[in-house]
């Protein structure tokens, strides 16, 4: 019995180390969200910090509302990409544990 508990503790420690490594990798990750066929681009980190906004100069002659919509769409695209990469990184670490839908790691 003692060997089983020790083994379980080792697995938990390994999982914690893997989660910490994944968190560090995600924090340095950069994704680009796009809208309007690439006319608006948002560079975002894995921590959801926007680092850069690029707007095609031809959009500057368009209506303000359209530009605002494209900016929002590009930010949303970047957020979805960060969430997808985060989910992919953590999916292999749960060791077959079925987590409830919407459950996010780390806690």
Protein backbone atom coordinates (compact mmCIF):
# COMPACT_ATOMS: atom_id res chain seq x y z
CA UNK A 1 0.00 0.00 0.00
CA UNK A 2 2.82 2.40 0.89
CA UNK A 3 4.42 1.98 -2.54
CA UNK A 4 1.13 2.87 -4.21
CA UNK A 5 0.73 6.06 -2.19
CA UNK A 6 4.35 7.07 -2.84
CA UNK A 7 3.82 6.46 -6.54
CA UNK A 8 0.67 8.56 -6.50
CA UNK A 9 2.51 11.42 -4.77
CA UNK A 10 5.29 11.23 -7.37
CA UNK A 11 2.73 11.43 -10.17
CA UNK A 12 1.10 14.46 -8.53
CA UNK A 13 4.48 16.20 -8.22
CA UNK A 14 5.30 15.43 -11.86
CA UNK A 15 1.93 16.79 -12.95
CA UNK A 16 2.47 19.97 -10.94
CA UNK A 17 5.90 20.47 -12.53
CA UNK A 18 4.43 19.91 -15.99
CA UNK A 19 1.62 22.39 -15.31
CA UNK A 20 4.10 25.03 -14.17
CA UNK A 21 6.22 24.49 -17.30
CA UNK A 22 3.13 24.78 -19.52
CA UNK A 23 2.07 27.99 -17.75
CA UNK A 24 5.49 29.50 -18.43
CA UNK A 25 5.35 28.46 -22.09
CA UNK A 26 1.86 29.89 -22.51
CA UNK A 27 2.88 33.18 -20.87
CA UNK A 28 5.58 33.71 -23.51
CA UNK A 29 3.36 32.56 -26.37
CA UNK A 30 2.30 35.15 -28.97
CA UNK A 31 -0.63 34.79 -31.36
CA UNK A 32 -2.00 37.08 -34.03
CA UNK A 33 -5.74 37.60 -34.33
CA UNK A 34 -7.01 38.91 -37.65
CA UNK A 35 -10.15 40.44 -39.09
CA UNK A 36 -11.19 41.89 -42.40
CA UNK A 37 -9.02 39.48 -44.35
CA UNK A 38 -5.93 40.55 -42.42
CA UNK A 39 -6.62 44.27 -42.65
CA UNK A 40 -6.65 44.47 -38.84
CA UNK A 41 -4.19 42.40 -36.80
CA UNK A 42 -3.78 42.08 -33.05
CA UNK A 43 -0.64 40.57 -31.53
CA UNK A 44 -1.52 39.06 -28.14
CA UNK A 45 0.44 37.15 -25.51
CA UNK A 46 -0.68 33.98 -23.79
CA UNK A 47 -1.66 36.17 -20.84
CA UNK A 48 -4.13 38.04 -23.07
CA UNK A 49 -2.01 41.21 -23.16
CA UNK A 50 -2.30 43.06 -26.48
CA UNK A 51 1.21 43.91 -27.64
CA UNK A 52 0.52 45.43 -31.04
CA UNK A 53 -2.35 46.60 -33.22
CA UNK A 54 -1.82 46.83 -36.98
CA UNK A 55 -4.40 48.58 -39.17
CA UNK A 56 -4.19 48.62 -42.96
CA UNK A 57 -3.95 52.28 -44.05
CA UNK A 58 -6.87 51.86 -46.47
CA UNK A 59 -9.18 51.39 -43.49
CA UNK A 60 -8.43 54.88 -42.26
CA UNK A 61 -10.78 56.25 -44.91
CA UNK A 62 -13.64 53.98 -43.81
CA UNK A 63 -16.31 54.72 -41.24
CA UNK A 64 -15.21 54.64 -37.62
CA UNK A 65 -17.85 52.05 -36.72
CA UNK A 66 -16.48 49.57 -39.25
CA UNK A 67 -12.96 49.97 -37.88
CA UNK A 68 -14.21 49.47 -34.33
CA UNK A 69 -16.01 46.28 -35.38
CA UNK A 70 -12.88 44.94 -37.08
CA UNK A 71 -10.76 45.70 -34.02
CA UNK A 72 -13.19 43.86 -31.76
CA UNK A 73 -13.26 40.89 -34.15
CA UNK A 74 -9.45 40.74 -34.29
CA UNK A 75 -9.17 40.82 -30.48
CA UNK A 76 -11.78 38.07 -30.19
CA UNK A 77 -9.90 35.99 -32.77
CA UNK A 78 -6.66 36.36 -30.80
CA UNK A 79 -8.39 35.40 -27.53
CA UNK A 80 -9.84 32.26 -29.14
CA UNK A 81 -6.38 31.29 -30.42
CA UNK A 82 -4.81 31.74 -26.98
CA UNK A 83 -7.57 29.65 -25.38
CA UNK A 84 -7.14 26.90 -28.01
CA UNK A 85 -3.37 26.67 -27.48
CA UNK A 86 -3.85 26.71 -23.71
CA UNK A 87 -6.38 23.90 -23.89
CA UNK A 88 -4.08 21.85 -26.15
CA UNK A 89 -1.14 22.30 -23.76
CA UNK A 90 -3.13 21.16 -20.74
CA UNK A 91 -5.07 18.35 -22.43
CA UNK A 92 -2.19 15.90 -22.27
CA UNK A 93 -1.47 16.61 -18.62
CA UNK A 94 -4.72 15.46 -17.08
CA UNK A 95 -3.62 11.85 -17.43
CA UNK A 96 -6.95 10.56 -18.63
CA UNK A 97 -8.92 12.34 -15.92
CA UNK A 98 -12.22 13.43 -17.40
CA UNK A 99 -12.70 17.04 -16.32
CA UNK A 100 -16.12 18.69 -16.50
CA UNK A 101 -16.89 20.83 -19.54
CA UNK A 102 -15.71 24.39 -19.04
CA UNK A 103 -13.25 23.37 -16.33
CA UNK A 104 -10.10 25.44 -16.79
CA UNK A 105 -6.59 24.66 -15.70
CA UNK A 106 -4.72 25.98 -13.84
CA UNK A 107 -7.14 26.46 -11.00
